[in-house]
Short mmCIF file of C-alpha atoms in Angstrom, two decimals:
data_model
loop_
_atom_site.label_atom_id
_atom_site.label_comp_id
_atom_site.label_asym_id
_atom_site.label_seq_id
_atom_site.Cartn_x
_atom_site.Cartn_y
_atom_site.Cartn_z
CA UNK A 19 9.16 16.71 -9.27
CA UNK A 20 9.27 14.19 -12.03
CA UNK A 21 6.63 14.45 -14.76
CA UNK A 22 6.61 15.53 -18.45
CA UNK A 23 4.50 17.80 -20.78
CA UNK A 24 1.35 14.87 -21.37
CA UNK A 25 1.93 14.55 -17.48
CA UNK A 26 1.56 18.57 -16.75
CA UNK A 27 -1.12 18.92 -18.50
CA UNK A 28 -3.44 17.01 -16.67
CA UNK A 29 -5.48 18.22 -13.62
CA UNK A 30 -3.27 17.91 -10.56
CA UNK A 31 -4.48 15.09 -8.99
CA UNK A 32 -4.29 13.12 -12.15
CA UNK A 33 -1.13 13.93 -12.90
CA UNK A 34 0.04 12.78 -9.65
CA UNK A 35 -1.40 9.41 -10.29
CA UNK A 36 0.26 9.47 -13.93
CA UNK A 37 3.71 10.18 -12.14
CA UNK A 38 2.61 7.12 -9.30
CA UNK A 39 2.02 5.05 -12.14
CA UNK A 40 5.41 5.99 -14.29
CA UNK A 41 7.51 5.34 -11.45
CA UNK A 42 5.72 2.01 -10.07
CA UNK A 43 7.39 -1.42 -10.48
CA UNK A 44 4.63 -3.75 -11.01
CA UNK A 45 1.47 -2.45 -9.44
CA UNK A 46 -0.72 -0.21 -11.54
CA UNK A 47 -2.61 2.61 -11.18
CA UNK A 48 -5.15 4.78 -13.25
CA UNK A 49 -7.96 7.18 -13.49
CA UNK A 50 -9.81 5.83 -16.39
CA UNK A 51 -12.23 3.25 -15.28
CA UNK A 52 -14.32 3.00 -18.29
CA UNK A 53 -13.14 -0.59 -19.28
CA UNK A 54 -15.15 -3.80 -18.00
CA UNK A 55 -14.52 -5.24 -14.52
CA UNK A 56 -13.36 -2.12 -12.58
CA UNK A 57 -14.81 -1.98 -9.14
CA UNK A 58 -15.95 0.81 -6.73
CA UNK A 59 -14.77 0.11 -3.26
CA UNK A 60 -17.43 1.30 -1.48
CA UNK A 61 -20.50 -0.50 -4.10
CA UNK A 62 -18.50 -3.74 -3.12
CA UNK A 63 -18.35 -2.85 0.66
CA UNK A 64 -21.96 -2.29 0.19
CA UNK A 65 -22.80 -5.62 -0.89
CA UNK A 66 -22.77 -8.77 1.05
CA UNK A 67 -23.21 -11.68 -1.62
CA UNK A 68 -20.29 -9.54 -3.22
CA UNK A 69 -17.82 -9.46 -0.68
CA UNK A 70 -18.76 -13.38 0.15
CA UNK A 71 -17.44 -14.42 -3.16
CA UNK A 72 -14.44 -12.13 -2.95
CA UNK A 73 -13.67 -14.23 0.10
CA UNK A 74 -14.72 -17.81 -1.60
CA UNK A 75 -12.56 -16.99 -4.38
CA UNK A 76 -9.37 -16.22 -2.51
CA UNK A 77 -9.84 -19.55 -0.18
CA UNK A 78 -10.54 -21.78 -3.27
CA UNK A 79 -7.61 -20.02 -4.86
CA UNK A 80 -4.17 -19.24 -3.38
CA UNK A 81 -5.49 -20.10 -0.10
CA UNK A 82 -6.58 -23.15 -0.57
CA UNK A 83 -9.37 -23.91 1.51
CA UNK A 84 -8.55 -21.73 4.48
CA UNK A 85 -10.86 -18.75 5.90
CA UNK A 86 -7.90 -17.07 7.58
CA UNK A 87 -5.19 -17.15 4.76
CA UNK A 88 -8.38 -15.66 2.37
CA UNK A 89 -8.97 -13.14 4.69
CA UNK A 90 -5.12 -11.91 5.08
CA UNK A 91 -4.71 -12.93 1.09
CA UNK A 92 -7.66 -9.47 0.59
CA UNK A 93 -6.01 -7.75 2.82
CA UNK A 94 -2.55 -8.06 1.92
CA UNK A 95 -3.03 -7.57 -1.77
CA UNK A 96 -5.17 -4.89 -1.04
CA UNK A 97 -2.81 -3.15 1.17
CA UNK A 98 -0.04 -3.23 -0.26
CA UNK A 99 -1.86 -1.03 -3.25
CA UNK A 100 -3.50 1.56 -1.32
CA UNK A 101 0.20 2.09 0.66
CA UNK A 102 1.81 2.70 -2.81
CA UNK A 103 -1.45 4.94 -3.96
CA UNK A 104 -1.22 7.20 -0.73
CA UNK A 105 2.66 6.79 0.40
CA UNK A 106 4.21 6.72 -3.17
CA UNK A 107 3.22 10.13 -4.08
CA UNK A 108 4.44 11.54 -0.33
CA UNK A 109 7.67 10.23 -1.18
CA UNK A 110 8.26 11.16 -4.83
CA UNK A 111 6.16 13.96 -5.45
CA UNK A 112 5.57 15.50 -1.93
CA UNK A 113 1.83 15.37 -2.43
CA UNK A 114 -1.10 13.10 -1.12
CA UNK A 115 -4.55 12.04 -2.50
CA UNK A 116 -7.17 12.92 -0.45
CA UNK A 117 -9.62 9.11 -0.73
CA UNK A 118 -12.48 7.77 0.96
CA UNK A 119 -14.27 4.39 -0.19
CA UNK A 120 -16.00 6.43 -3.01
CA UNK A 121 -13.18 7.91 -4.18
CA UNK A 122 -11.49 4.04 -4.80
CA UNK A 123 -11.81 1.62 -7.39
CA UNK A 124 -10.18 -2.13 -8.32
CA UNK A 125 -10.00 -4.58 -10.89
CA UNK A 126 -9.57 -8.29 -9.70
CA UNK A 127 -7.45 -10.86 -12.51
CA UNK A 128 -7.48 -14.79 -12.17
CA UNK A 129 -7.17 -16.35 -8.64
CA UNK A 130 -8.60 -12.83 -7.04
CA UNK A 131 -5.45 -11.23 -7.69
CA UNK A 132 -5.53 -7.13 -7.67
CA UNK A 133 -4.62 -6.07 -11.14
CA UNK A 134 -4.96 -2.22 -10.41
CA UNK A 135 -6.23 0.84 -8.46
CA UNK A 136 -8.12 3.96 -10.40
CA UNK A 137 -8.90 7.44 -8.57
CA UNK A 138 -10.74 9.10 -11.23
CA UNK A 139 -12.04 11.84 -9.45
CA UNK A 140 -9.53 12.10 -6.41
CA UNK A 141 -8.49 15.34 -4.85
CA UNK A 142 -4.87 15.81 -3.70
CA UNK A 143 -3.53 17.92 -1.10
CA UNK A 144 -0.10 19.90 -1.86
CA UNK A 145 2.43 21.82 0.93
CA UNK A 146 2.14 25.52 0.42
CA UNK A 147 5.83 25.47 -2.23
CA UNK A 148 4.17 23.39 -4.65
CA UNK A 149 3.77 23.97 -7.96
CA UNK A 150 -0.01 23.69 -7.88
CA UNK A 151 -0.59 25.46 -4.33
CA UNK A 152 -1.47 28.89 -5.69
CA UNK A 153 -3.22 28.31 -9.40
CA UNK A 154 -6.96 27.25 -7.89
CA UNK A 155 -7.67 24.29 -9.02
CA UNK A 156 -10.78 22.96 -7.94
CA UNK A 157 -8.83 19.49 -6.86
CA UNK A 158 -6.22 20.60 -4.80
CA UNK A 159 -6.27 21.68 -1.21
CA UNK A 160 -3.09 23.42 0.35
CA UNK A 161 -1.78 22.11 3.54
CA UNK A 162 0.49 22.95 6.24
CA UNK A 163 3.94 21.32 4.96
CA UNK A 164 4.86 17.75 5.99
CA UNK A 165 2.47 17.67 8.98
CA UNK A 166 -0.09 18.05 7.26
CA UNK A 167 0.86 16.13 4.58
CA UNK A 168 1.04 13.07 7.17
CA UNK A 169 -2.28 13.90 8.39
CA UNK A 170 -4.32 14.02 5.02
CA UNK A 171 -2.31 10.62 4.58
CA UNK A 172 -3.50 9.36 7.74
CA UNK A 173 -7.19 10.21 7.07
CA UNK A 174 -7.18 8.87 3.50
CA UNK A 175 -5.52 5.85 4.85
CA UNK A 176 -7.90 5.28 7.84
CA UNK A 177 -11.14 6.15 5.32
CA UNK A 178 -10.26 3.42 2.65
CA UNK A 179 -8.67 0.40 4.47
CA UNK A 180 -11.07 0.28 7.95
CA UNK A 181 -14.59 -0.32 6.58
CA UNK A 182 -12.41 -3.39 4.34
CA UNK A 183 -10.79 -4.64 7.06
CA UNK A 184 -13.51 -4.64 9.19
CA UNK A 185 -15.59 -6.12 6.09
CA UNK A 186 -13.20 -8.53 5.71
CA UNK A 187 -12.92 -9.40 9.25
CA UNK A 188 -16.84 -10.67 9.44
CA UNK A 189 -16.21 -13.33 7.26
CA UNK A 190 -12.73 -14.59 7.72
CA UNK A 191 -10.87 -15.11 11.30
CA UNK A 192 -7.81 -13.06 10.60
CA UNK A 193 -7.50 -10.19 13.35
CA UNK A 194 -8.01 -6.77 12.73
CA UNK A 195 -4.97 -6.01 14.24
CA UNK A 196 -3.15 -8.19 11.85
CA UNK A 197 -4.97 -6.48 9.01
CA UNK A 198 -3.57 -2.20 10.57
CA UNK A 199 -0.23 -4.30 10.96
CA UNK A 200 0.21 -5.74 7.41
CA UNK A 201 -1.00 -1.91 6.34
CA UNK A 202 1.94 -0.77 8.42
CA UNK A 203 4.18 -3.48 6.92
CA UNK A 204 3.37 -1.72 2.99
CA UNK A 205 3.54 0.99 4.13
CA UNK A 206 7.40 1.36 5.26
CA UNK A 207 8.15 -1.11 2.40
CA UNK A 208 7.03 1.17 0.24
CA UNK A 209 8.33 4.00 1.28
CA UNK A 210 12.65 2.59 2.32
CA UNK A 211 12.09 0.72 -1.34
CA UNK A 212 11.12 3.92 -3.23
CA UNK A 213 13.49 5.77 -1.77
CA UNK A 214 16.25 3.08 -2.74
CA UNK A 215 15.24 2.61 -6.32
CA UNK A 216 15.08 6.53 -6.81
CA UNK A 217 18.75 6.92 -5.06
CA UNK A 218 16.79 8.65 -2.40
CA UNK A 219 17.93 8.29 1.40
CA UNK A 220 16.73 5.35 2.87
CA UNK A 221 17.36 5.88 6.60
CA UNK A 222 15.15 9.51 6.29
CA UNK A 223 12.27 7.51 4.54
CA UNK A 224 12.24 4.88 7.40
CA UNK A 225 12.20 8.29 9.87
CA UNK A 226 9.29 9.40 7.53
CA UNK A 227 7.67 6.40 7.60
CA UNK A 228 7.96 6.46 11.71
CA UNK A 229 5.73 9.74 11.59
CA UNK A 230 3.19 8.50 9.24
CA UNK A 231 2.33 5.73 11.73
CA UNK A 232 2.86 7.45 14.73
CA UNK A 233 0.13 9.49 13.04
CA UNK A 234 -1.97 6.35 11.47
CA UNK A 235 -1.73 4.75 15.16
CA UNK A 236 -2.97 8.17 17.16
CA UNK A 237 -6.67 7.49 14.37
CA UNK A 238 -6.70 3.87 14.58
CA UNK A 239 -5.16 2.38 18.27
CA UNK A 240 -5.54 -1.42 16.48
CA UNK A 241 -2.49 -0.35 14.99
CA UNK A 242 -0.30 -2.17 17.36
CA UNK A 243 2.43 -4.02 15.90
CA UNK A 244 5.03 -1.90 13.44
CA UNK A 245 8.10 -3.40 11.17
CA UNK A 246 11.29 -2.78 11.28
CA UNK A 247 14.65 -1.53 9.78
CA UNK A 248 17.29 -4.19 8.73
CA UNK A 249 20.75 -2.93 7.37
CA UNK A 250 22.76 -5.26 5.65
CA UNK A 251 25.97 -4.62 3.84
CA UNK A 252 27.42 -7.39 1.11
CA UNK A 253 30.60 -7.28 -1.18
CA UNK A 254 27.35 -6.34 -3.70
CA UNK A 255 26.98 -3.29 -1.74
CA UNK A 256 24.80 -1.93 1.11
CA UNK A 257 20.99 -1.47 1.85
CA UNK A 258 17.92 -1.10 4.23
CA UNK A 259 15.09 -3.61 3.86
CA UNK A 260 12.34 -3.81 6.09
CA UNK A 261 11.31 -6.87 8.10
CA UNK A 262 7.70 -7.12 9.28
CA UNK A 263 6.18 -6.88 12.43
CA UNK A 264 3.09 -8.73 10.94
CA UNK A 265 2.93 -12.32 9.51
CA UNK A 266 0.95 -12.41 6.31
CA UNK A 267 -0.13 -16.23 6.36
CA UNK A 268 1.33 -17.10 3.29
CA UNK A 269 3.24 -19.48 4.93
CA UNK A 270 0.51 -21.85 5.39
CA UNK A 271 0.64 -22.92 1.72
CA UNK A 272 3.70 -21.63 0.52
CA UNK A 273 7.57 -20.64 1.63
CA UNK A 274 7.52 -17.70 4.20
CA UNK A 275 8.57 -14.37 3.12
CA UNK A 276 12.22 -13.39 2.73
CA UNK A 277 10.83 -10.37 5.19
CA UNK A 278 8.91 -12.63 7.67
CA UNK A 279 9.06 -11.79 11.01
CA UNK A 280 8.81 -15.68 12.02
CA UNK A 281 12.48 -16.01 10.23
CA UNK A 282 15.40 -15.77 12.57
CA UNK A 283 17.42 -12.71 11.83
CA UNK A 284 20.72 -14.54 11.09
CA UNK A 285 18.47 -15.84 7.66
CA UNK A 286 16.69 -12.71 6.86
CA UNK A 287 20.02 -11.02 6.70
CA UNK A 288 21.24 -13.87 4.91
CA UNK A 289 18.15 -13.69 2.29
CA UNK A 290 17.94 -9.89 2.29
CA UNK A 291 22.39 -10.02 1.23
CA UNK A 292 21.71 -12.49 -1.35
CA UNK A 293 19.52 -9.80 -2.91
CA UNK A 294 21.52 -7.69 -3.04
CA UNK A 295 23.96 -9.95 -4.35
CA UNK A 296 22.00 -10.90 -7.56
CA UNK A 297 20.58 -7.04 -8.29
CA UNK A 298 24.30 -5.08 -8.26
CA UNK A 299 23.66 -4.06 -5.01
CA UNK A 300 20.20 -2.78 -5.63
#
């Protein structure tokens, strides 16, 4: 388990967002939320006039000017944090924060864009070899290996993004099955890219990744539509990439995603080998 001695010493559940945080590329996460501007999901969920700006602001930003694209803009950006905050630490650390709405804060930058994620006073739930399982600390609850790893994913999953989707679905007309499919969509990207970057095994993260929505879908049947798995090999080297099953909208003001499931496959290949062509076959 990755981690160091300033890392250790930190309650468990803190020191699993320190590691998150350590080994994330560009999104950011914390437990210190004492600085201006940092949100509490559920205070914002709570307040109308509040979550009518949040929309206002996406479609007179990036969006420009449509309700739909501001809707999926929330969504996406929002997503694609909370699958790195719950399935990041499943992946590296074998371990899962326990979140509800209360448990979840933000901080919005210019144009509405999420800057960062803070759990200061998250729980996480360990499998019974982990360091952490047997020294009774108040924030860590022992489950039943990678079952029940899964399920406390699930639940945290289901708790959090539902009352914002359907929040976010009374004021802008972007399906709420959209919204559980663009979760899905972050969710395996997290997950096959994680395991790439870390050398990890990308075809048994994608398995992985099957369970965890097999398990998000059996909570939440809006959860219809599901990515998949796109090998490609290149003189670069070889790697698996994940196409969506969802489109994010984007495309209605900018180019589409390399990963777009409108693309044919001969270009998404073609896109997803160039990649790999200008990392070293990363």
């Amino acid at each position: 388990m990755p981690g160091n001695a300033t890392v250790t010493a930190l309650p468990p559940a803190r020191a699993t967002v320190a590691r998150l945080d350590t080994a994330s590329r560009w999104r950011r996460f914390g437990v210190d939320v004492a600085a201006p501007g940092w949100i509490r999901l559920a205070d914002r969920l709570g307040d109308g006039a509040a979550m009518d700006r949040w929309v206002q602001d996406e479609r007179d930003g990036m969006a420009a000017g449509r309700r739909d694209l501001a809707g999926a803009l929330i969504v996406y950006r929002f997503a694609g944090s909370l699958a790195e905050l719950v399935v990041g630490p499943m992946v590296d650390q074998r371990r899962v924060l326990r979140l509800t709405p209360r448990d979840v804060w933000f901080r919005l930058g210019p144009a509405a864009r999420l800057d960062g994620l803070a759990v200061p006073d998250a729980a996480v739930a360990v499998a019974p070899d982990d360091p952490d399982a047997g020294a009774g600390h108040p924030d860590v609850t022992v489950v039943p290996g990678d079952e029940g790893l899964r399920a406390v994913a699930a639940g945290s999953l289901v708790e959090v993004f539902d009352p914002l989707a359907r929040a976010v679905r009374a004021r802008a007309p972007y399906g709420l099955a959209g919204m559980w499919g663009t979760l899905a969509d972050h969710i395996a990207e997290t997950a096959v890219a994680r395991a790439g970057r870390s050398g990890g095994d990308q075809r048994h993260a994608w398995q992985a990744t099957g369970a965890l929505l097999a398990a998000l879908a059996a909570r939440q049947p809006l959860l219809r539509v599901r990515p998949s798995l796109t090998e490609v090999s290149s003189p670069a080297g070889a790697g698996c990439f994940v196409t969506k099953g969802t489109c994010c909208l984007v495309y209605k003001v900018a180019d589409m995603c390399s990963s777009c499931p409108l693309r044919s496959d001969a270009d998404r290949r073609a896109r997803f080998a160039a990649h790999l062509r200008r990392t070293g076959g990363q």
